[in-house]
CSV table of C-alpha atoms and ligand atoms in Angstrom, one decimal:
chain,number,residue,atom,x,y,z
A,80,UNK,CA,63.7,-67.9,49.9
A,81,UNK,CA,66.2,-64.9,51.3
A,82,UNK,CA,63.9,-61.5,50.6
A,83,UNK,CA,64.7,-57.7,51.1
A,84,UNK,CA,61.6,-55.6,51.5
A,85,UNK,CA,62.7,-51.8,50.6
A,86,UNK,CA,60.4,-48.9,50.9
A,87,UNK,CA,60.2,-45.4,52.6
A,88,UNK,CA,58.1,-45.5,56.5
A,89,UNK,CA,54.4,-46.2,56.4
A,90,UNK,CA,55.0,-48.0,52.8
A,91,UNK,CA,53.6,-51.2,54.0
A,92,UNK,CA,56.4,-53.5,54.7
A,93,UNK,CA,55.3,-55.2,57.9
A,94,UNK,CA,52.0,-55.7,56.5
A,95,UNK,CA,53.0,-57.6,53.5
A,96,UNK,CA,56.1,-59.4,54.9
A,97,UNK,CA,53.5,-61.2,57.3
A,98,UNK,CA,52.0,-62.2,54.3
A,99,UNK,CA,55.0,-63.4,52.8
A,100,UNK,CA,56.0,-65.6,56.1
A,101,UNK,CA,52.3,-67.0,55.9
A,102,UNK,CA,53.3,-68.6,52.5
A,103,UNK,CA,56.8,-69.6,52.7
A,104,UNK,CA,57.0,-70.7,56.2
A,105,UNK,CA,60.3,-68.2,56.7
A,106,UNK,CA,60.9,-65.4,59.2
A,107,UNK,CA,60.2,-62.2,59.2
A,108,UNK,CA,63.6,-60.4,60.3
A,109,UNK,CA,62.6,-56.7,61.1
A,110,UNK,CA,65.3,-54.6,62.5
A,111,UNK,CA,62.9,-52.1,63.7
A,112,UNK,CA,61.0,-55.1,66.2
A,113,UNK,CA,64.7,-56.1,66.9
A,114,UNK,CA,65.8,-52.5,68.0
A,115,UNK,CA,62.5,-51.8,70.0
A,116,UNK,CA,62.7,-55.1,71.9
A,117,UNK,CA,66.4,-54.4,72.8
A,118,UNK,CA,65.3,-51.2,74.1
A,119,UNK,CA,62.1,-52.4,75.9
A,120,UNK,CA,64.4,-54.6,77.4
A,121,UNK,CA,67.1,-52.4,78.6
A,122,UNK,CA,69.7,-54.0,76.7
A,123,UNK,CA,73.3,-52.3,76.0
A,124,UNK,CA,72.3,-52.1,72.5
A,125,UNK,CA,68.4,-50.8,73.7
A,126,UNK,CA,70.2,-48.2,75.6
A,127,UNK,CA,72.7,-47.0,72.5
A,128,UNK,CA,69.8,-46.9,70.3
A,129,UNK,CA,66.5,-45.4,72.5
A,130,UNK,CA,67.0,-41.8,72.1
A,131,UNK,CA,68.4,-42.1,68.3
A,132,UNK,CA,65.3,-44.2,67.4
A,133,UNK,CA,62.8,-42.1,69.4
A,134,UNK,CA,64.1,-38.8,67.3
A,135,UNK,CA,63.5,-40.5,64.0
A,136,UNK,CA,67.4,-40.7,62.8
A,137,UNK,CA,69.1,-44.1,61.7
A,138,UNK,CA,70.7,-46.5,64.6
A,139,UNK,CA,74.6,-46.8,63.6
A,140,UNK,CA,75.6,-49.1,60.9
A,141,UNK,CA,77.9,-50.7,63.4
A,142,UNK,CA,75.0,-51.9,65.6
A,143,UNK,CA,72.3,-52.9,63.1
A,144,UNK,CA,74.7,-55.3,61.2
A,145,UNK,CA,75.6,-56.7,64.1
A,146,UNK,CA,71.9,-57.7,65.0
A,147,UNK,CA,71.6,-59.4,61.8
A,148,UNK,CA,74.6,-61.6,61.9
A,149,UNK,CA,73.5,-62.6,64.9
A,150,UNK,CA,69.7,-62.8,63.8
A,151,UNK,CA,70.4,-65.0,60.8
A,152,UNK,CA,72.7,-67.5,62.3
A,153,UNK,CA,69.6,-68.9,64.4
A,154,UNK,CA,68.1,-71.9,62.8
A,155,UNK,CA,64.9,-70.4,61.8
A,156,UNK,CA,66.5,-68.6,59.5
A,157,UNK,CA,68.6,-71.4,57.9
A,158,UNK,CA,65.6,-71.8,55.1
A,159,UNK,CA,65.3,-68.4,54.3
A,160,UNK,CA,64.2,-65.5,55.4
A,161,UNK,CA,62.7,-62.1,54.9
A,162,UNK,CA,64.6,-59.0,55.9
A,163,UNK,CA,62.1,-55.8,56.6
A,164,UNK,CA,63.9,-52.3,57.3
A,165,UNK,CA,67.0,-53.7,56.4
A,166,UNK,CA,69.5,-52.7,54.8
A,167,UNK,CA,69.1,-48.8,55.2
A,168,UNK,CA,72.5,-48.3,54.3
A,169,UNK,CA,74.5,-48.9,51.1
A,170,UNK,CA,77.0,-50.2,54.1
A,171,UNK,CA,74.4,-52.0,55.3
A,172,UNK,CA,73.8,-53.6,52.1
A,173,UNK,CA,77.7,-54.2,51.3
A,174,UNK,CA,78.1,-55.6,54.5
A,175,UNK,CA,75.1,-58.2,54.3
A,176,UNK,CA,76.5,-59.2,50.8
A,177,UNK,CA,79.7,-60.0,52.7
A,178,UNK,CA,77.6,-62.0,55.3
A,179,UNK,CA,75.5,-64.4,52.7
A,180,UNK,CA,78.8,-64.7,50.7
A,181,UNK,CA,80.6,-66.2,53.7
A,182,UNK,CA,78.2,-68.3,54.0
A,183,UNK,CA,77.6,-69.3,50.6
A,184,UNK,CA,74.0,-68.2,50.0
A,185,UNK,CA,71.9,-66.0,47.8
A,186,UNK,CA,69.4,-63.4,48.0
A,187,UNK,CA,66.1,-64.4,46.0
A,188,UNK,CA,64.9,-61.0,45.2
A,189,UNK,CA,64.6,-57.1,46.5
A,190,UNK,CA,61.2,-56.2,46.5
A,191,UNK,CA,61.0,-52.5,46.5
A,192,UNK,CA,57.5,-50.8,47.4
A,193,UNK,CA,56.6,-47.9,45.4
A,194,UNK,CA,54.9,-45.1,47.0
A,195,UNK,CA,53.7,-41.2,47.2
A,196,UNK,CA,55.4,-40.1,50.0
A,197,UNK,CA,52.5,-37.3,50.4
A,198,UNK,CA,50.2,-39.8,51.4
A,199,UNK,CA,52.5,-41.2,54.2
A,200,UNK,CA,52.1,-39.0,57.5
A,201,UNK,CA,48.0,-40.0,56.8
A,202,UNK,CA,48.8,-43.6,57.1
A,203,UNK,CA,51.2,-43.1,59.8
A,204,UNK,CA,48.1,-41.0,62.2
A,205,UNK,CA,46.4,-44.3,61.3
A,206,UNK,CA,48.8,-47.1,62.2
A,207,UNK,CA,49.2,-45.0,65.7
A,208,UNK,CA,45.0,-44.3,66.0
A,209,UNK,CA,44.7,-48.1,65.0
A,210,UNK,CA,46.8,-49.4,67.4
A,211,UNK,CA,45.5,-47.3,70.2
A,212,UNK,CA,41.7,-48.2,69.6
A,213,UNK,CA,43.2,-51.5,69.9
A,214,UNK,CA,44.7,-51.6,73.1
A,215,UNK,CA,48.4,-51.8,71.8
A,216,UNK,CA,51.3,-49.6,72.2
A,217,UNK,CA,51.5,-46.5,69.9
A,218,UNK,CA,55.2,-46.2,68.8
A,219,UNK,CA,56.7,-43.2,69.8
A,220,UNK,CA,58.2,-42.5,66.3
A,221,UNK,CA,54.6,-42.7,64.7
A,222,UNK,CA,54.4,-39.1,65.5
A,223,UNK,CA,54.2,-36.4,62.5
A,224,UNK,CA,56.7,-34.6,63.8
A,225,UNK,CA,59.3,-37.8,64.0
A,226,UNK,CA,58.1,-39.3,61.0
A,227,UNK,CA,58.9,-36.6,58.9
A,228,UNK,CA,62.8,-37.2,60.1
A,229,UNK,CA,62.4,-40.9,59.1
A,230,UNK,CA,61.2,-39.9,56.1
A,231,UNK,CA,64.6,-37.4,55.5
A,232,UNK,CA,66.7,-40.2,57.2
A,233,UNK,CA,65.0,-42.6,54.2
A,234,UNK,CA,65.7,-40.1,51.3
A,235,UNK,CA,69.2,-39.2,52.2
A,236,UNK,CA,70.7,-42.6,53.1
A,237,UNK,CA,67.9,-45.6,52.1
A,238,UNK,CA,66.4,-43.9,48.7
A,239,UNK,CA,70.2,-45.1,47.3
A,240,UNK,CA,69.8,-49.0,48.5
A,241,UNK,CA,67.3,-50.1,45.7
A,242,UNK,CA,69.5,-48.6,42.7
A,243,UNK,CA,72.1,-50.5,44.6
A,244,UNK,CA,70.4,-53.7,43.9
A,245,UNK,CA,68.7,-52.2,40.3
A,246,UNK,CA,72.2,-53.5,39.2
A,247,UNK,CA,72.4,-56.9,40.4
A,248,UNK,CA,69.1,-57.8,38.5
A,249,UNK,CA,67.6,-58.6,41.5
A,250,UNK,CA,65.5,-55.3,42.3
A,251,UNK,CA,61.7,-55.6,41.8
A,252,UNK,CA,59.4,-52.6,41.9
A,253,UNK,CA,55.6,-52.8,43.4
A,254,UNK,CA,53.2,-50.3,43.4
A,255,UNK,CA,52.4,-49.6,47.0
A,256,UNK,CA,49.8,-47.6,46.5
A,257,UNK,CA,47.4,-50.1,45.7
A,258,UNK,CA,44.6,-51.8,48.1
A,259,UNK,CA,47.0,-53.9,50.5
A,260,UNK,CA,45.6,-57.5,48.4
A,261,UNK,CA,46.3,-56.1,45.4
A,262,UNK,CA,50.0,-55.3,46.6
A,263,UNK,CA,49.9,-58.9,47.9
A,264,UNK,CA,48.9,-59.9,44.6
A,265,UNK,CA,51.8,-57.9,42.7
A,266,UNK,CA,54.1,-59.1,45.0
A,267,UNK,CA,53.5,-62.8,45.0
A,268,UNK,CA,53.4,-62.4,41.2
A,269,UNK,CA,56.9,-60.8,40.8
A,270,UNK,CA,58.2,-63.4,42.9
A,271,UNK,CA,56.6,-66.6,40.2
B,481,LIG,P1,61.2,-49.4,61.5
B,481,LIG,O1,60.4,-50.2,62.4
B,481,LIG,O2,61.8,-50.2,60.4
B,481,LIG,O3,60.5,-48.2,61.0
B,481,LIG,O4,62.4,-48.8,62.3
B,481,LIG,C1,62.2,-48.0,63.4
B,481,LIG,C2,63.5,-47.3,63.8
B,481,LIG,O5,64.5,-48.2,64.1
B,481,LIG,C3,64.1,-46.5,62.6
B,481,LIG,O6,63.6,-45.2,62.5
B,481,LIG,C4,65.6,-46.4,63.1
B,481,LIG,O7,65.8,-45.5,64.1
B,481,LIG,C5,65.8,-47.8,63.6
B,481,LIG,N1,66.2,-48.8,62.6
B,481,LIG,C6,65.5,-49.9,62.1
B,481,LIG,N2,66.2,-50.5,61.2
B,481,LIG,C7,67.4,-49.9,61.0
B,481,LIG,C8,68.5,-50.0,60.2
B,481,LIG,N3,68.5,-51.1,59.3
B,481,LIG,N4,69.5,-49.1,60.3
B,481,LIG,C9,69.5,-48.1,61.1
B,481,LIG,N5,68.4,-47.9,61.9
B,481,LIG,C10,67.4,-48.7,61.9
């Protein structure tokens, strides 16, 4: 099973692609965990991408797809996998096309999540108070301020990836607004 997750900051991604690696025994490839563990680690590509990250803008096509080449070459990802925050980019999206072509495979399906972007910096305070009560690190970009450029970042360059895959046939919407099992739920359904 090869998945895209699509949907705006705060939509609920990470949440259900956990759920999805519970049931299909694949990895969850986020590009955001990849990017912050590259920078926590002080690594040429942490270093190019800190400050760009931390201000709420996009890391450069050039860099991402170059994570996820590498990312979906290792063998846990031979079975399948489940790409969260990626693509973000029409380029992005053209280039991972080129990628699974090369090496002969398929994506499964692009599930897009559906939400009210009004109700986003709310459950953006909460991620951050959530993970604070619970001893974790709060991520610097789950700040209003910074989330409100993700959120512009999203509109002006991601908003165009899901028509992108509308025309393939393989685009799926879900409405993210519903109680996280219910999205589950819809999501596991649209998938059969
Ligand atoms: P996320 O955890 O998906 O919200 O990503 C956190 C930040 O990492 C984003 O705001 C971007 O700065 C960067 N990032 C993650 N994925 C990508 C991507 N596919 N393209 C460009 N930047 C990305």
């Amino acid at each position: 099973m090869r998945l895209i997750l699509l949907g705006p900051p705060g939509a609920g991604k990470g949440t259900q692609a956990a759920r999805l690696v519970a049931k299909y025994g694949i990895p969850q490839l986020s590009t955001g965990d990849m990017l912050r563990a590259a920078v926590a680690a002080g690594t040429p590509v942490g270093l190019q991408a800190k400050a760009v990250m931390e201000s709420g803008g996009l890391v450069s096509d050039e860099i991402v797809i170059g994570i996820v080449a590498d990312r979906i070459e290792e063998a846990d990802a031979k079975k399948g996998f489940i790409l969260d925050g990626f693509p973000r980019t029409v380029a992005q999206a053209v280039a991972l096309d080129t990628m699974l072509g090369e090496k002969g495979v398929k994506l499964n399906a692009v599930l897009e999540f559906i939400v009210d972007q009004n109700a986003l910096v709310g459950r953006i305070v909460k991620r951050a108070e959530e993970a604070k009560a619970a001893g974790q690190p709060v991520r610097k970009d789950d700040d209003p301020e910074v989330f409100k450029t993700r959120l512009a970042a999203y509109n002006r360059d991601t908003a165009i990836v899901a028509p992108y895959y509308e025309k393939t046939g393989l685009l799926k919407k879900i409405d993210g607004m519903q109680p996280i099992d219910t999205v589950t739920e819809a999501m596991m359904k649209a998938l059969g």
